[in-house]
PDB file of N, CA and C and ligand atoms in Angstrom:
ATOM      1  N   UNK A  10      -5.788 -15.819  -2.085  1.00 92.00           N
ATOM      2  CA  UNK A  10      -5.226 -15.143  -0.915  1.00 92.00           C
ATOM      3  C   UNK A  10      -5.822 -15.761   0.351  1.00 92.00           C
ATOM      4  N   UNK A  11      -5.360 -16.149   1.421  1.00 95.00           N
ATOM      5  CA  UNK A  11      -5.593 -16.927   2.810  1.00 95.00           C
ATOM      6  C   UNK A  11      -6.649 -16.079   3.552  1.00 95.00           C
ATOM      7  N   UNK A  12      -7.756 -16.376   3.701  1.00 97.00           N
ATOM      8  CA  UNK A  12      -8.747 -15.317   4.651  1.00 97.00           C
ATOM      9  C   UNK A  12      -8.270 -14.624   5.686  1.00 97.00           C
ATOM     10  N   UNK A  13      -7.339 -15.328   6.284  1.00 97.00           N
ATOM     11  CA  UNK A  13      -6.513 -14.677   7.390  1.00 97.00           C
ATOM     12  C   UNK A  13      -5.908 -13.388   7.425  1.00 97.00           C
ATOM     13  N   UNK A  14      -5.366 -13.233   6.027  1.00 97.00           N
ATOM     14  CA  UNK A  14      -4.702 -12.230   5.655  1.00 97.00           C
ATOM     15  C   UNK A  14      -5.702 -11.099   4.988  1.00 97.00           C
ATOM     16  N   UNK A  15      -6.863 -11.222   4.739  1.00 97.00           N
ATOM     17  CA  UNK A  15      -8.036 -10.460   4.192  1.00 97.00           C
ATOM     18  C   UNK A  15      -8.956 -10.156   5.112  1.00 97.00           C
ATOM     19  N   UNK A  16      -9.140 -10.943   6.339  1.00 98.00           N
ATOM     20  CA  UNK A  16      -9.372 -10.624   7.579  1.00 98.00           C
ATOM     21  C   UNK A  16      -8.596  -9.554   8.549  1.00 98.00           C
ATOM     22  N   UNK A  17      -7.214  -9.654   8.368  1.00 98.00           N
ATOM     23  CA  UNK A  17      -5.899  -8.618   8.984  1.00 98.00           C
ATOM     24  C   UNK A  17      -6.137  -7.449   8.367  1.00 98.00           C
ATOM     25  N   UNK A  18      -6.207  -7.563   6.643  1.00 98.00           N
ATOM     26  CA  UNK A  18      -6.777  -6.060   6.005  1.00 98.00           C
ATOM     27  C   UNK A  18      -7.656  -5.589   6.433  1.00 98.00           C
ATOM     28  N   UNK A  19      -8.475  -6.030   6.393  1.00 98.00           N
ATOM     29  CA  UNK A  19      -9.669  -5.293   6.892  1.00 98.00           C
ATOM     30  C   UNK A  19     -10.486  -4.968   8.152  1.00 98.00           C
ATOM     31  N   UNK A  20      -9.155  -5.478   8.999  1.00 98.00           N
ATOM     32  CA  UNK A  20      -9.107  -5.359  10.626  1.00 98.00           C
ATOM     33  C   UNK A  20      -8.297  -3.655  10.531  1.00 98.00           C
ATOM     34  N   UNK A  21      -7.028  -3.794   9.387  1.00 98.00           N
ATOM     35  CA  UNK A  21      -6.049  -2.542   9.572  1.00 98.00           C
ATOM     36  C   UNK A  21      -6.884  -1.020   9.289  1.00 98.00           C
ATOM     37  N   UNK A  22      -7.524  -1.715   7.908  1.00 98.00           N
ATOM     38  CA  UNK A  22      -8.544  -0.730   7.454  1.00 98.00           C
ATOM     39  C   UNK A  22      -9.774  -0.432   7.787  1.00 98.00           C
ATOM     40  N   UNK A  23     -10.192  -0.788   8.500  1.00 98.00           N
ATOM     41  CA  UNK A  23     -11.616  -0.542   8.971  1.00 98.00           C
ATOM     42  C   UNK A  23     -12.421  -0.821   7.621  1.00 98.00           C
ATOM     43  N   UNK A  24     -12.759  -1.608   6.875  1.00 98.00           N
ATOM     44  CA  UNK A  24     -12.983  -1.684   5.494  1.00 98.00           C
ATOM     45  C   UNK A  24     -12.826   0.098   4.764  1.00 98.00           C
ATOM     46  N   UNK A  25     -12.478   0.915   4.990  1.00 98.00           N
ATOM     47  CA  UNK A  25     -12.087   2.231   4.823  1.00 98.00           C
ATOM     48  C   UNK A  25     -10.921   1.719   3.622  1.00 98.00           C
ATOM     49  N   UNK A  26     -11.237   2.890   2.439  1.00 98.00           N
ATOM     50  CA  UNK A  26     -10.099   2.967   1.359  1.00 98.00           C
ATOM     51  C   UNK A  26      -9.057   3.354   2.178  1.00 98.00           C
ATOM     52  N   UNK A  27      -7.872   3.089   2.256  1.00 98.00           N
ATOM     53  CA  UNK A  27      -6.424   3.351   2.675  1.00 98.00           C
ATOM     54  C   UNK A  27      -5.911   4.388   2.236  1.00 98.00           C
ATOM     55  N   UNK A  28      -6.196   5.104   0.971  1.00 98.00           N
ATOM     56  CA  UNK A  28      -5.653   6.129   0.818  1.00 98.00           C
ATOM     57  C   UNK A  28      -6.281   7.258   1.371  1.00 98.00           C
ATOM     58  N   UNK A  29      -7.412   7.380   1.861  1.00 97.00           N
ATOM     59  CA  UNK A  29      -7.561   8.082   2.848  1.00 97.00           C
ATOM     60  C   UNK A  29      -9.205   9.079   1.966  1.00 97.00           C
ATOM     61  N   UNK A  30      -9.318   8.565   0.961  1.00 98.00           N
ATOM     62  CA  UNK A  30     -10.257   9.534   0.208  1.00 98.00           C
ATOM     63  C   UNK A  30     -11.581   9.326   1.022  1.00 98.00           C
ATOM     64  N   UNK A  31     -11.691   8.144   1.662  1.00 97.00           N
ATOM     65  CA  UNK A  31     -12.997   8.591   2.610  1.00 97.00           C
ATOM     66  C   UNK A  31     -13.979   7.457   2.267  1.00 97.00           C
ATOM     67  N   UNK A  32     -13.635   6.843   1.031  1.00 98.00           N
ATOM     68  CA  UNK A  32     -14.441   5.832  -0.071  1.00 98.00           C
ATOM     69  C   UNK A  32     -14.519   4.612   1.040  1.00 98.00           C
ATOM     70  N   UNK A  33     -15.318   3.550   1.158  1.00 98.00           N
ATOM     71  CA  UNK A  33     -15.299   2.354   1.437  1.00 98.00           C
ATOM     72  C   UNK A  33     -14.273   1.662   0.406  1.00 98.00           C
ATOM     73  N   UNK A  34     -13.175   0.438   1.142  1.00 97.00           N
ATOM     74  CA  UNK A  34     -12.378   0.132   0.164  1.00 97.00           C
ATOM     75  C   UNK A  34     -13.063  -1.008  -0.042  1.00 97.00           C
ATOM     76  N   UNK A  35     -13.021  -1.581  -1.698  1.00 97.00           N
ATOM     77  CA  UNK A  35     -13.538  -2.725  -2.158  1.00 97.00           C
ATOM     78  C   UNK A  35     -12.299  -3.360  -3.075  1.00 97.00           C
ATOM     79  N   UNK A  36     -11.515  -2.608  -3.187  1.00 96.00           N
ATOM     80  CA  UNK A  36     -10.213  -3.596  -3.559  1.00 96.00           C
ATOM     81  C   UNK A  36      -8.956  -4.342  -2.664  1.00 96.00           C
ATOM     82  N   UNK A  37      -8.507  -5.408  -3.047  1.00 97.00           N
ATOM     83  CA  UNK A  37      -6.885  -5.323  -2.446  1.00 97.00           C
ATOM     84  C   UNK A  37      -6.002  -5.385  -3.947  1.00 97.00           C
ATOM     85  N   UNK A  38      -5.261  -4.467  -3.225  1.00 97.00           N
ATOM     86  CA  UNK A  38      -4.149  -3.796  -4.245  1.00 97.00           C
ATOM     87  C   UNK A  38      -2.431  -4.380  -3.646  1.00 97.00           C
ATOM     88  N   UNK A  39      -1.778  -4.971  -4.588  1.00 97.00           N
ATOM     89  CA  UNK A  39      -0.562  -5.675  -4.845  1.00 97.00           C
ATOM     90  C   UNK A  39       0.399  -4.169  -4.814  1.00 97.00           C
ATOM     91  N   UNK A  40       0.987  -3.724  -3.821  1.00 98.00           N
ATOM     92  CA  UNK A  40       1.741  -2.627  -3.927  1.00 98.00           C
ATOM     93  C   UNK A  40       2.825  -3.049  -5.204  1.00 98.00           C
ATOM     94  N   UNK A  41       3.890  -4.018  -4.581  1.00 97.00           N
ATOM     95  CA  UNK A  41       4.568  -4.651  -5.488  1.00 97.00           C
ATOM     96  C   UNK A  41       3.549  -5.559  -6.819  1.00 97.00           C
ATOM     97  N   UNK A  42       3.258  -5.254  -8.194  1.00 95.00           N
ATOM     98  CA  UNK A  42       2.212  -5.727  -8.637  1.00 95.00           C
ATOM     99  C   UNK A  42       2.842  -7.454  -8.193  1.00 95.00           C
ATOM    100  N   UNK A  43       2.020  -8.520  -8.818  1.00 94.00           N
ATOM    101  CA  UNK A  43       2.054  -9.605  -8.371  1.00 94.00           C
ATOM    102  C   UNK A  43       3.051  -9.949  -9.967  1.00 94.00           C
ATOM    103  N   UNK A  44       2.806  -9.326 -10.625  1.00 92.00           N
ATOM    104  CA  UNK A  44       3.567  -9.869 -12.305  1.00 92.00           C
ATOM    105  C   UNK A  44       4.757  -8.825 -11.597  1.00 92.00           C
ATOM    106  N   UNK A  45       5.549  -8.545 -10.982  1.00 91.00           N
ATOM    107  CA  UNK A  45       6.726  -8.067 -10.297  1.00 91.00           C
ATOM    108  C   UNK A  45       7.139  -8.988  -9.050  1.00 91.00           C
ATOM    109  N   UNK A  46       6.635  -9.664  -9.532  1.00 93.00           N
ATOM    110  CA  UNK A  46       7.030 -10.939  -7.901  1.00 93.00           C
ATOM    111  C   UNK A  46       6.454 -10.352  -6.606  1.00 93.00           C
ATOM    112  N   UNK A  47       5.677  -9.720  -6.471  1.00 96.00           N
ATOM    113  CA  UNK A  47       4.489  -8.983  -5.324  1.00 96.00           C
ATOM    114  C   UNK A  47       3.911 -10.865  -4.769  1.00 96.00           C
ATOM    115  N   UNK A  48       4.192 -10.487  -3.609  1.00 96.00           N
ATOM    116  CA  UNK A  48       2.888 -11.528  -2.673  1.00 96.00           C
ATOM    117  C   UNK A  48       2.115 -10.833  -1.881  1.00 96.00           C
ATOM    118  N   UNK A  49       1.338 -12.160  -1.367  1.00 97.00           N
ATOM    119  CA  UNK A  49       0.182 -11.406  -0.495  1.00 97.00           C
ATOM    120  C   UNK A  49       0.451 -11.414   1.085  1.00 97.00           C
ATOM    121  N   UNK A  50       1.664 -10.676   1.028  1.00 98.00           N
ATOM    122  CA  UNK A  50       2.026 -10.509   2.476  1.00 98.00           C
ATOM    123  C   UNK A  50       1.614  -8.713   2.771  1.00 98.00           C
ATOM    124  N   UNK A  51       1.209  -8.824   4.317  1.00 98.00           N
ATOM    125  CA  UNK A  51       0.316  -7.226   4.546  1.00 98.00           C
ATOM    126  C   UNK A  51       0.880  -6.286   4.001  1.00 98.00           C
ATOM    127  N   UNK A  52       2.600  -6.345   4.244  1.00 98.00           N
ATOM    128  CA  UNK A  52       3.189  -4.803   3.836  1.00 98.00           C
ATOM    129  C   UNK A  52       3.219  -4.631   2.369  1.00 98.00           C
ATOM    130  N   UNK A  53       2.702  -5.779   1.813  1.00 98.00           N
ATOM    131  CA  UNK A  53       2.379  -5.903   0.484  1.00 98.00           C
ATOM    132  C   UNK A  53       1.121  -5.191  -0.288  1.00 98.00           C
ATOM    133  N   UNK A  54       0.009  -5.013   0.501  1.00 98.00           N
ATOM    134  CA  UNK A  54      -1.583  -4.849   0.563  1.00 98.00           C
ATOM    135  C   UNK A  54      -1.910  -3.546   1.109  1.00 98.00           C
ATOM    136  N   UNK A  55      -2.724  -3.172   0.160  1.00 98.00           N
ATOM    137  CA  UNK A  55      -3.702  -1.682   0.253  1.00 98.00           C
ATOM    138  C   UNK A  55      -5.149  -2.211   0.070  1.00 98.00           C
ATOM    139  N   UNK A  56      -5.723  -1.961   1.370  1.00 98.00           N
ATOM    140  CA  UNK A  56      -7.693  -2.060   0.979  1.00 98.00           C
ATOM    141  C   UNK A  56      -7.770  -0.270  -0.036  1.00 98.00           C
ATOM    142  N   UNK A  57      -7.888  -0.466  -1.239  1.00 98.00           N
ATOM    143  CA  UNK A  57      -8.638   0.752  -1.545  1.00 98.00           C
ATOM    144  C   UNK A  57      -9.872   0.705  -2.588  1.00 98.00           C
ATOM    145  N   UNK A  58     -10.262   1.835  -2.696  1.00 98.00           N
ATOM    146  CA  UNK A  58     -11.818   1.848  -3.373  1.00 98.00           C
ATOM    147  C   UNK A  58     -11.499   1.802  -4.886  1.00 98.00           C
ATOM    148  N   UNK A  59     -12.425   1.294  -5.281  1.00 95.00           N
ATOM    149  CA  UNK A  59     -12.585   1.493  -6.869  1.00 95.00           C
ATOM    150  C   UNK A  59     -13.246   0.139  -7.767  1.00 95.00           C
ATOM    151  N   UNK A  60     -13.707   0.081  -9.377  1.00 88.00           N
ATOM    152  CA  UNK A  60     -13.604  -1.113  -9.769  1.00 88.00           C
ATOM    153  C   UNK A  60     -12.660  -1.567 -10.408  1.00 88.00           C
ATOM    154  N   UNK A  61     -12.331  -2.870 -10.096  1.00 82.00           N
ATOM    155  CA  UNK A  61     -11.208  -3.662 -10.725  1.00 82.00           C
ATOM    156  C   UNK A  61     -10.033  -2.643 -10.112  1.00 82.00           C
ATOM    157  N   UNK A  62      -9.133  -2.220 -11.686  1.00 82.00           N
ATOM    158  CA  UNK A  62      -7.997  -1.462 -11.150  1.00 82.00           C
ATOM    159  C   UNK A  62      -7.961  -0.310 -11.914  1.00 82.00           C
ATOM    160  N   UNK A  63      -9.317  -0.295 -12.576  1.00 88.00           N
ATOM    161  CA  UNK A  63      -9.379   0.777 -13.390  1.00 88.00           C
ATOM    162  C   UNK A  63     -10.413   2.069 -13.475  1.00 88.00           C
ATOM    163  N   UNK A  64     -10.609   2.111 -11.734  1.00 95.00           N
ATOM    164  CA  UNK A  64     -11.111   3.151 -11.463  1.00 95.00           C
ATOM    165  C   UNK A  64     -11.012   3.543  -9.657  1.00 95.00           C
ATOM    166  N   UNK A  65     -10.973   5.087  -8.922  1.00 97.00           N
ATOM    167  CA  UNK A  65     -11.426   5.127  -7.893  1.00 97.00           C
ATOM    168  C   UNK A  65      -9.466   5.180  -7.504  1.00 97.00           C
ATOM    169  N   UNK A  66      -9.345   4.870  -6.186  1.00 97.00           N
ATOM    170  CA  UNK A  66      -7.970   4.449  -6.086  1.00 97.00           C
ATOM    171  C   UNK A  66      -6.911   3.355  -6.302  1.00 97.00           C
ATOM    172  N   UNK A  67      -8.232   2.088  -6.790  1.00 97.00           N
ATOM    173  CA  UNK A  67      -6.973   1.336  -7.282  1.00 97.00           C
ATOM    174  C   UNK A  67      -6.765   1.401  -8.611  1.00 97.00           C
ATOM    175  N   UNK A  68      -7.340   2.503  -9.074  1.00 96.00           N
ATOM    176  CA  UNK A  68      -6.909   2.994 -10.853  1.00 96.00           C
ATOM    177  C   UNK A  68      -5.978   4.075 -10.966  1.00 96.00           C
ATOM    178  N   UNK A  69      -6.131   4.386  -9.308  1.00 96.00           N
ATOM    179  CA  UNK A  69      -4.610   5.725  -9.748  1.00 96.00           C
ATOM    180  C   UNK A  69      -3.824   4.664  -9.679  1.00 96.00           C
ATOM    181  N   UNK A  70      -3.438   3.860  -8.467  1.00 96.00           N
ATOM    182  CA  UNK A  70      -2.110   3.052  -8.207  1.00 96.00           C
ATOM    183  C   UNK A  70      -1.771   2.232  -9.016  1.00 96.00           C
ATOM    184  N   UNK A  71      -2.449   2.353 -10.518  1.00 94.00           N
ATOM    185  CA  UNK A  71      -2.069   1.369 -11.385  1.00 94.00           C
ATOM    186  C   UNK A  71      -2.103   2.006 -13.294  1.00 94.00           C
ATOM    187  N   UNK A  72      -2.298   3.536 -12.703  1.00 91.00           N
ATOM    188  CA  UNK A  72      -1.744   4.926 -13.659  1.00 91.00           C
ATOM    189  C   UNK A  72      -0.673   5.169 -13.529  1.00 91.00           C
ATOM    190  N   UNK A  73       0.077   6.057 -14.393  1.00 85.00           N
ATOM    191  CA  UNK A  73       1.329   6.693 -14.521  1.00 85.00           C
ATOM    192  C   UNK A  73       2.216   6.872 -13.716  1.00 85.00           C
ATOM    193  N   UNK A  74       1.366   8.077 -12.655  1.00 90.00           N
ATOM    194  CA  UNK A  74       2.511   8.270 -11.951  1.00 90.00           C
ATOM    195  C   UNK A  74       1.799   8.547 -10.489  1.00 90.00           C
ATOM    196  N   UNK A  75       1.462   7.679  -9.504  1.00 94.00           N
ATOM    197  CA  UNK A  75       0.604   6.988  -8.583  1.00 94.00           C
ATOM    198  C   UNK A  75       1.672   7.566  -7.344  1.00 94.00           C
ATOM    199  N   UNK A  76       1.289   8.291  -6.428  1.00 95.00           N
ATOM    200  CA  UNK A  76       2.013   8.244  -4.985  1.00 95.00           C
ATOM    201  C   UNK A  76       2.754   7.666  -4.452  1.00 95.00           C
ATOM    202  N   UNK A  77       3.892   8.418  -3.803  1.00 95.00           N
ATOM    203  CA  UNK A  77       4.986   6.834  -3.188  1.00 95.00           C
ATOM    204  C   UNK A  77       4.539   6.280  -2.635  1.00 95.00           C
ATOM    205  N   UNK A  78       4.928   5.074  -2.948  1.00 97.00           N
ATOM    206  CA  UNK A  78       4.616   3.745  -2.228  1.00 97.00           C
ATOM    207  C   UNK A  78       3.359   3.040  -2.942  1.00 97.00           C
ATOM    208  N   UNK A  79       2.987   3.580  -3.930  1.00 98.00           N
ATOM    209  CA  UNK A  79       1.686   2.627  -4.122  1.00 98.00           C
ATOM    210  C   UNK A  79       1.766   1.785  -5.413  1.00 98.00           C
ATOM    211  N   UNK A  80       2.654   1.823  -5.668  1.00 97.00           N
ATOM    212  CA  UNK A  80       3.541   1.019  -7.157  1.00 97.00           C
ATOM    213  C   UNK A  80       4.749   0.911  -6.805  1.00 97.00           C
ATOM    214  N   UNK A  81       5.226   0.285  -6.300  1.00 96.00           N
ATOM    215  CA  UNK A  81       6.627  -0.426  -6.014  1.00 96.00           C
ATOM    216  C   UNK A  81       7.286  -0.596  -7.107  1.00 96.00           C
ATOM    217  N   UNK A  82       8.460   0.329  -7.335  1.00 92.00           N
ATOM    218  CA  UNK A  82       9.385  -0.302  -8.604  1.00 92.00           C
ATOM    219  C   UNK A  82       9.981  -1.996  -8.801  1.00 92.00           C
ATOM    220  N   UNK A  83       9.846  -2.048 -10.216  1.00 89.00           N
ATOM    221  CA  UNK A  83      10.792  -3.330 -10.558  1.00 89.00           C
ATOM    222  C   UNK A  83      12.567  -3.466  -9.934  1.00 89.00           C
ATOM    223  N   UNK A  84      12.769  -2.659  -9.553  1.00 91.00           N
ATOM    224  CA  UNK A  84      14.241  -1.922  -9.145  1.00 91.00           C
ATOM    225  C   UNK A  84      14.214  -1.778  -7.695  1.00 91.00           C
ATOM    226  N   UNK A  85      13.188  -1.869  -6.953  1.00 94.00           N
ATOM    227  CA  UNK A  85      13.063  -1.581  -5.579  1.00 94.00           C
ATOM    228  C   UNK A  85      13.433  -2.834  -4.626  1.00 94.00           C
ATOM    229  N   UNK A  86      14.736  -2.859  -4.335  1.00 94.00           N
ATOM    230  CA  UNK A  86      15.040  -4.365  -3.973  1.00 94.00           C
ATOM    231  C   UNK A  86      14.331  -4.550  -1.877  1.00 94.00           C
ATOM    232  N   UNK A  87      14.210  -3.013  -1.426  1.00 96.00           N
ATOM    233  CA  UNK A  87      13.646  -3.546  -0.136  1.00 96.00           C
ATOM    234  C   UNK A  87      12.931  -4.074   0.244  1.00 96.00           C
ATOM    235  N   UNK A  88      12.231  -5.168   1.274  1.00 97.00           N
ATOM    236  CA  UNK A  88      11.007  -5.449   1.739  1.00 97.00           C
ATOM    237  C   UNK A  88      10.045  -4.378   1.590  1.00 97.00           C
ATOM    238  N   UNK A  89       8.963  -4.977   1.194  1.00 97.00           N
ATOM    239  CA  UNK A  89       7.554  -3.611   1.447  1.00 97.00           C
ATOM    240  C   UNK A  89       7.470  -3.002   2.311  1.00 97.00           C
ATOM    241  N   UNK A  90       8.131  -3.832   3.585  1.00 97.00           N
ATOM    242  CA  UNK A  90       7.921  -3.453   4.854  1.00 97.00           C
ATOM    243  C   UNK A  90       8.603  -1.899   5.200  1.00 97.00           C
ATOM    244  N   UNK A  91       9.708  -1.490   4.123  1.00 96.00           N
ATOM    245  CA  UNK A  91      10.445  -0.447   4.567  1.00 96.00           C
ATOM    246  C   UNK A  91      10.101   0.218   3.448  1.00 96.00           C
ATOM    247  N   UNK A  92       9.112   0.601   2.549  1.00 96.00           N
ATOM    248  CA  UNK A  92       9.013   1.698   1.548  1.00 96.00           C
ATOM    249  C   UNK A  92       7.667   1.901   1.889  1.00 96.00           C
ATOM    250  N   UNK A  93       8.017   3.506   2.633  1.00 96.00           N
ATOM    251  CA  UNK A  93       6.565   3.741   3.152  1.00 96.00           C
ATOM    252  C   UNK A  93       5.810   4.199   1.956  1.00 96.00           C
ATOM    253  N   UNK A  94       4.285   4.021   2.260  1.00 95.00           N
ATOM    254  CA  UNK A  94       2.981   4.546   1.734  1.00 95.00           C
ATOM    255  C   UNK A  94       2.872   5.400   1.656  1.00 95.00           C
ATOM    256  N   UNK A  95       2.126   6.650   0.796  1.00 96.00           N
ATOM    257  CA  UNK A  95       2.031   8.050   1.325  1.00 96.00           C
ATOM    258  C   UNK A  95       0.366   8.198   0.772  1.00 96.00           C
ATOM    259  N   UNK A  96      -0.590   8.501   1.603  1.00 97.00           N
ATOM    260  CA  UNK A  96      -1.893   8.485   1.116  1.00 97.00           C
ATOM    261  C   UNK A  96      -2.162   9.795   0.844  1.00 97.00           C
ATOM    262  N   UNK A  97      -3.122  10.443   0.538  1.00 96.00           N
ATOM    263  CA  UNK A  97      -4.044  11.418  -0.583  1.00 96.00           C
ATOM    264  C   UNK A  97      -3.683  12.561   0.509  1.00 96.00           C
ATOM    265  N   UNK A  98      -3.236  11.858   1.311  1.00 95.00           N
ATOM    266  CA  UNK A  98      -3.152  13.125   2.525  1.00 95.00           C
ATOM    267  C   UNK A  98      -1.776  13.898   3.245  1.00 95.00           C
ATOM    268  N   UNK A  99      -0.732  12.980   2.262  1.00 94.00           N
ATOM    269  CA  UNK A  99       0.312  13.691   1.995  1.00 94.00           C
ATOM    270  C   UNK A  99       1.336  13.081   3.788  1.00 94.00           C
ATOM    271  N   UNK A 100       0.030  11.996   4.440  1.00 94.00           N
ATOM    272  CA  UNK A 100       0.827  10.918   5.566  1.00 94.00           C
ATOM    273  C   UNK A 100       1.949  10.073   4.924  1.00 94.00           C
ATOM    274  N   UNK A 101       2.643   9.681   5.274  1.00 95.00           N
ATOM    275  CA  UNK A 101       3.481   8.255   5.072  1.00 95.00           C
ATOM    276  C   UNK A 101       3.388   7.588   6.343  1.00 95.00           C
ATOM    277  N   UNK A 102       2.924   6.287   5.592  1.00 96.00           N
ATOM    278  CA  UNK A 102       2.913   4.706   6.518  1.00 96.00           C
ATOM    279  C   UNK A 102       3.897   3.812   6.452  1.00 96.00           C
ATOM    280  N   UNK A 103       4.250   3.497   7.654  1.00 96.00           N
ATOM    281  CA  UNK A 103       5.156   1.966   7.242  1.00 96.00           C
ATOM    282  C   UNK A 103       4.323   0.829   7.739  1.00 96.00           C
ATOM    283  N   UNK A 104       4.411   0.109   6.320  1.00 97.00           N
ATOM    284  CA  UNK A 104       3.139  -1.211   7.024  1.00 97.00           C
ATOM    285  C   UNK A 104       4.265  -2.405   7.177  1.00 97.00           C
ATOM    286  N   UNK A 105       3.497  -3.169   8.111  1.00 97.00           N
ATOM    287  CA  UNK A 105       4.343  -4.880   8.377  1.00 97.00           C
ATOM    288  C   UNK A 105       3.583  -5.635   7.914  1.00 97.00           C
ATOM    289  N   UNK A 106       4.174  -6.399   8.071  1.00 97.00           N
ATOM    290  CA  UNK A 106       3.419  -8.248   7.780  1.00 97.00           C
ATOM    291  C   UNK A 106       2.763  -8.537   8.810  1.00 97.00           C
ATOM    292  N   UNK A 107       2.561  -7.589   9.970  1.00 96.00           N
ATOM    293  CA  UNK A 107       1.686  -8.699  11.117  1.00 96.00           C
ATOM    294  C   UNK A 107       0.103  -7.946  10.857  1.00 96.00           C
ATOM    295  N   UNK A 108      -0.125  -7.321  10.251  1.00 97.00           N
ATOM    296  CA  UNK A 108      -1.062  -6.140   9.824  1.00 97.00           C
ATOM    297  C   UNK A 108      -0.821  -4.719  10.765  1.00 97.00           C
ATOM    298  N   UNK A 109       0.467  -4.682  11.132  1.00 97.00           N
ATOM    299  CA  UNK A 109       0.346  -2.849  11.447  1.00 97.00           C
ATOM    300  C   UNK A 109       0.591  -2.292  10.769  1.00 97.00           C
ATOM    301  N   UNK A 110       0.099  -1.131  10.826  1.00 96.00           N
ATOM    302  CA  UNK A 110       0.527   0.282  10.292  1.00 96.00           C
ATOM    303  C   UNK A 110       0.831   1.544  11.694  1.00 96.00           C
ATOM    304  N   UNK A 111       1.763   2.212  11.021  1.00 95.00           N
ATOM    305  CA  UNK A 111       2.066   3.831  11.627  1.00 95.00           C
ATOM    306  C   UNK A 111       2.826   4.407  10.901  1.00 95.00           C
ATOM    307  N   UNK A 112       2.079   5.519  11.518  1.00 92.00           N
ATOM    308  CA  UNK A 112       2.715   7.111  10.490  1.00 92.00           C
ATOM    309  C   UNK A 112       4.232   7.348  10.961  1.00 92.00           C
ATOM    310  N   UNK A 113       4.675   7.301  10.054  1.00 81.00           N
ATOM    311  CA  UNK A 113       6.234   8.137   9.513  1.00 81.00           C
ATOM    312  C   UNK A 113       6.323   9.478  10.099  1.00 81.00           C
ATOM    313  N   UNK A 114       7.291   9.499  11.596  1.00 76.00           N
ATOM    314  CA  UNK A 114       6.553  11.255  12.122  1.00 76.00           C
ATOM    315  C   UNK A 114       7.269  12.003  10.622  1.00 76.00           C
ATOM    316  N   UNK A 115       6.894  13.412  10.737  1.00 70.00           N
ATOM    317  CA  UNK A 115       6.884  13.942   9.699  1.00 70.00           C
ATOM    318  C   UNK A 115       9.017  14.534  10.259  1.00 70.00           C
ATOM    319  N   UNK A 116       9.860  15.012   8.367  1.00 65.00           N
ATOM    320  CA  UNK A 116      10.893  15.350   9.391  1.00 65.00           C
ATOM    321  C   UNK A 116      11.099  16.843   9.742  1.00 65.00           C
ATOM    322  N   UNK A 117      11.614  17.134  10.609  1.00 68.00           N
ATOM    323  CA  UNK A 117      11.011  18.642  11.053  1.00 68.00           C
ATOM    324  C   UNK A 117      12.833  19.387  11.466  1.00 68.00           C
ATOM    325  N   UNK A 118      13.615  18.597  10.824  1.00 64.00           N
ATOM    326  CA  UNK A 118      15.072  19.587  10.770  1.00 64.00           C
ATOM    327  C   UNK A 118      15.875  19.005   9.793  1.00 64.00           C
ATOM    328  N   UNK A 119      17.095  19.552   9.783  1.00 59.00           N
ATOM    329  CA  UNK A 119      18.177  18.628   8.423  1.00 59.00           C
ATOM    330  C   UNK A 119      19.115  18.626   9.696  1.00 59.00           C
ATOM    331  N   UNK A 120      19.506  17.486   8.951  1.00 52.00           N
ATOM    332  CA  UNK A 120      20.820  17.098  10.106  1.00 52.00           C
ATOM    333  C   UNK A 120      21.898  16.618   8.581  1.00 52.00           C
TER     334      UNK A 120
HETATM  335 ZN1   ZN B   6      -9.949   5.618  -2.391  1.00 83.25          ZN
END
C-alpha cells in the first residue's frame, strides 16, 4: 500500500479505531475485501483496532454479520465512495478517495 495513502488514514483517523469504540486503530481494513477486487483507495479503508482480522474491530468486519458498510458485498456494484459506513455508534459516513469523511445527516421525515 503507497505511504501516502497510510499517511491520509491516519491523518482521517487520528490513529483512533474508526468504528468509534475508542481503541487506538492498528489495522487497515479492505471494506471491499481485496479477494473481492477491493483496492487501496481511501473510500476503500477503515483504520480499526484489533489483531490481524481476528480480533477487536477488524474481527467483527470480517464475522458474519458486521455493520453496514464494513463488508462490502460481492453484488455491490457502487464505488465505496457511495456506501456509507455506519460505526458502533449507529453514525453513517461517506468516505472519498481524497481522505474525507462526513456524517450522513441523520433522515428526520418520509417524503
Ligand atoms: Zn475498534
Amino acid at each position: 500500500m503507497p505511504a501516502a495513502t497510510v499517511e491520509k488514514l491516519e491523518d482521517r483517523s487520528g490513529g483512533m479505531c474508526e468504528a468509534g469504540c475508542g481503541r487506538p486503530a492498528t489495522n487497515i481494513h479492505h471494506r471491499r475485501f481485496l479477494g473481492r477486487g477491493g483496492r487501496h483507495n481511501l473510500a476503500n479503508l477503515l483504520a480499526l483496532c484489533g489483531s490481524g482480522n481476528h480480533t477487536g474491530c477488524h474481527g467483527k468486519a470480517h464475522q458474519g454479520n458486521p455493520p453496514d458498510g464494513w463488508a462490502i458485498s460481492r453484488h455491490e456494484r457502487r464505488h465505496e465512495s457511495e456506501v456509507p459506513f455506519v460505526d458502533l455508534g449507529g453514525r453513517s459516513w461517506w468516505l472519498d478517495d481524497e481522505g474525507g469523511k462526513h456524517v450522513r445527516p441523520a433522515v428526520t421525515g418520509r417524503s
